[in-house]
Short mmCIF file of C-alpha atoms in Angstrom, two decimals:
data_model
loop_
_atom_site.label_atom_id
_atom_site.label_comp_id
_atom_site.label_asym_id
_atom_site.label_seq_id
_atom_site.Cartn_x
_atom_site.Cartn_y
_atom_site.Cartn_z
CA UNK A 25 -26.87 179.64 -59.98
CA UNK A 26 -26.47 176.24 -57.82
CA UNK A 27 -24.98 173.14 -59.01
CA UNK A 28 -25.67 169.77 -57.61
CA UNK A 29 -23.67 166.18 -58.81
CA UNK A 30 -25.67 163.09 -59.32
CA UNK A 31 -24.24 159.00 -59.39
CA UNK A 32 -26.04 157.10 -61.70
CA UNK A 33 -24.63 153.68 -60.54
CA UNK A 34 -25.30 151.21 -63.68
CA UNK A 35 -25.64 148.37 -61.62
CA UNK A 36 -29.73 147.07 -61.48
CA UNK A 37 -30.10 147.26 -58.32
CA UNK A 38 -29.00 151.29 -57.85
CA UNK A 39 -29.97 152.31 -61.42
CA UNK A 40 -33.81 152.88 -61.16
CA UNK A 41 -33.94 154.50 -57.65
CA UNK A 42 -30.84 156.91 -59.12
CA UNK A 43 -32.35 158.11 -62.29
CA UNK A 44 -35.88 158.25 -60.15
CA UNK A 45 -33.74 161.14 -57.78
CA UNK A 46 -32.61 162.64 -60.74
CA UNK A 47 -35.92 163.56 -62.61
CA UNK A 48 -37.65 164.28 -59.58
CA UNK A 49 -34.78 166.88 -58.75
CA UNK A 50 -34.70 167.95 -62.82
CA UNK A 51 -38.75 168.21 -61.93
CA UNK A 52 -38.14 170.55 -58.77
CA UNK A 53 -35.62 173.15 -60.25
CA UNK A 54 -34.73 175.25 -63.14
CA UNK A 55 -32.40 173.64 -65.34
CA UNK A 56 -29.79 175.68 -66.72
CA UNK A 57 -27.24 173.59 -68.17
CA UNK A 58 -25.74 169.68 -67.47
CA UNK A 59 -22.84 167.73 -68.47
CA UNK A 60 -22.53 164.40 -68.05
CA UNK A 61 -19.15 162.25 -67.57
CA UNK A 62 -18.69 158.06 -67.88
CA UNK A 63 -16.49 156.78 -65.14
CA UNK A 64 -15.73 153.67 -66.56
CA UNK A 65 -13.79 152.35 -63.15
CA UNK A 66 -17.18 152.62 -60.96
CA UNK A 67 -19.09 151.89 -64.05
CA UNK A 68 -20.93 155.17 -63.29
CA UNK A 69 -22.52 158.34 -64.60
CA UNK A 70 -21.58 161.38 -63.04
CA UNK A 71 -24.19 163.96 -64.05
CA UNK A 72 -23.39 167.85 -62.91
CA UNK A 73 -26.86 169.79 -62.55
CA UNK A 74 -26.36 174.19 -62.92
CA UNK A 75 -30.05 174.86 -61.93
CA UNK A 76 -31.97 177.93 -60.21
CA UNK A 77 -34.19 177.62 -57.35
CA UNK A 78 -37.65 179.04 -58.36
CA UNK A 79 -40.60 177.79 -57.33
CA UNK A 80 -42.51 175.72 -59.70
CA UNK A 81 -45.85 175.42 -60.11
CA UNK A 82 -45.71 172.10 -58.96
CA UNK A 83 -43.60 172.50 -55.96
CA UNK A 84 -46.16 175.04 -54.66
CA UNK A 85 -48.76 172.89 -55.38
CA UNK A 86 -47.07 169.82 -53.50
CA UNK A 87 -46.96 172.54 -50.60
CA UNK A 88 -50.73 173.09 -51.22
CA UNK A 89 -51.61 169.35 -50.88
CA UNK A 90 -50.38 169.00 -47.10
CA UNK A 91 -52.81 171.03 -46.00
CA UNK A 92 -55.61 169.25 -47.07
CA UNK A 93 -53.74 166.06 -44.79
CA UNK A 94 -55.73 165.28 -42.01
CA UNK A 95 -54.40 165.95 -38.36
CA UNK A 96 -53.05 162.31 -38.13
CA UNK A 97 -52.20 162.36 -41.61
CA UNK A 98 -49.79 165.94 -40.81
CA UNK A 99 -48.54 164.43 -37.67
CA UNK A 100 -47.75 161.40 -39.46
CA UNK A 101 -45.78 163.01 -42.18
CA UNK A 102 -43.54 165.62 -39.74
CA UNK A 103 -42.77 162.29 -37.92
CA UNK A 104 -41.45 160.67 -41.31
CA UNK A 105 -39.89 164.10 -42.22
CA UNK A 106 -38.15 163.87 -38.67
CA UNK A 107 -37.20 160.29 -39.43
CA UNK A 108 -35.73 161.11 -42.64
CA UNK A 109 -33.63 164.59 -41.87
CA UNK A 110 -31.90 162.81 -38.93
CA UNK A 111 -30.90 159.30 -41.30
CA UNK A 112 -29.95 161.44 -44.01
CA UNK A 113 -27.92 163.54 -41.16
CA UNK A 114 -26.11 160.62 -40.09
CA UNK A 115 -25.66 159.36 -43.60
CA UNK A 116 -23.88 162.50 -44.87
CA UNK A 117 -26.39 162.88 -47.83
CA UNK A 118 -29.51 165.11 -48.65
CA UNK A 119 -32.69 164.34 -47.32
CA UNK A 120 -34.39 163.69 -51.27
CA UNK A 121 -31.39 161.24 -51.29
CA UNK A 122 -33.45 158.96 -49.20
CA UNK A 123 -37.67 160.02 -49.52
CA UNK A 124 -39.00 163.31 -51.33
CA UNK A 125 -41.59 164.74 -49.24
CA UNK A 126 -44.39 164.14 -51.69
CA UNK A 127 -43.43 160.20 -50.89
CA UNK A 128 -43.33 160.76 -47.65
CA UNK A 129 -47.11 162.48 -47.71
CA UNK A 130 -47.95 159.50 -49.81
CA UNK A 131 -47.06 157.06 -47.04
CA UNK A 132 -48.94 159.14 -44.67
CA UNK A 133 -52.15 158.93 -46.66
CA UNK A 134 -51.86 155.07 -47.48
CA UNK A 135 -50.21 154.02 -44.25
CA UNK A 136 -49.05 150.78 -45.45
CA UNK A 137 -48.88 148.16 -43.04
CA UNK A 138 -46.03 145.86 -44.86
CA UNK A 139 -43.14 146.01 -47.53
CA UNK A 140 -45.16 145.08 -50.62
CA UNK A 141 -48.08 147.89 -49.66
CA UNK A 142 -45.08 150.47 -49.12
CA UNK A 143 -43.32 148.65 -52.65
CA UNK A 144 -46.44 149.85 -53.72
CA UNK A 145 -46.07 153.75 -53.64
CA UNK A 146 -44.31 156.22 -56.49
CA UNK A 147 -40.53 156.10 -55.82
CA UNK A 148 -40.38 153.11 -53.53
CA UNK A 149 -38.36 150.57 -55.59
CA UNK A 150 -36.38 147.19 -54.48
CA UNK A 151 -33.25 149.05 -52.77
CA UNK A 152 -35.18 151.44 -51.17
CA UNK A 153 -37.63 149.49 -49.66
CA UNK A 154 -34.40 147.38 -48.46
CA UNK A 155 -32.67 150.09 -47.13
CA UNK A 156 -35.21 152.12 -45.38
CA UNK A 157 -38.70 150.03 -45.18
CA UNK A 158 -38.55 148.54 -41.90
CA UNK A 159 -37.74 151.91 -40.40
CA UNK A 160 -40.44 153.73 -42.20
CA UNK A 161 -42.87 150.93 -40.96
CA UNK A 162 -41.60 151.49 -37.45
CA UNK A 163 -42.12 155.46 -38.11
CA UNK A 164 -45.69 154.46 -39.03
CA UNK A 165 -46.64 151.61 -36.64
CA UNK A 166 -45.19 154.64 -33.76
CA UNK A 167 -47.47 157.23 -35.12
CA UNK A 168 -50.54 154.89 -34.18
#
């Protein structure tokens, strides 16, 4: 058994992008038990996650889809996964942290060209987009 600790920050602009990680990690494992803790100082939910790694039908099926990427579309998507393994590397946090790979092969497939098209994708919300658009956009524009 594994255990992994979320931060649900309360404030708006962390609070949608930090229950979004959440689920989509709660989506990716098997749960086997939580507890939850208000830190009333931060104004913050720590959230403890006991899980077991097993592959999911849907993980293996998220595997599935990046074959059917084209050959730009694959070399566009290692360059993002590049991209986000060395930020989250010099960041000190887990690459999900910053882009699941099924967002990153969604970026990949739609390319968008600006911050609204990219606002535009599953799991791309205001801080995100803030944070890490204009690099992802550079990623992209590169991969030309």
């Amino acid at each position: 058994m594994k255990a992994q600790l979320f931060i649900i920050r309360l404030a708006p602009e962390y609070l949608s992008d930090d229950q979004d990680q959440l689920n989509e990690f709660l989506d990716s494992v098997t749960l086997k038990d939580s507890a939850a803790q208000f830190l009333e100082e931060q104004s913050q939910w720590s959230v403890l996650i006991l899980y077991d790694v097993a592959p999911s039908k849907k993980r293996k099926q998220q595997w599935e889809e990046i074959i059917d990427l084209s050959e730009h579309q694959q070399l566009t998507y290692e360059n993002l996964r590049l991209w986000r393994n060395d930020k989250a590397n010099k960041e000190g946090i887990k690459c999900f942290m910053i882009c699941h790979n099924t967002e990153l092969m969604e970026v990949a497939v739609r390319r968008p060209n600006t911050l609204e098209e990219l606002q535009q994708i599953k799991g791309f919300r205001k801080y995100k987009i803030e944070k890490y658009g204009e690099d992802i956009l550079s990623v992209l524009n590169a991969c030309n």
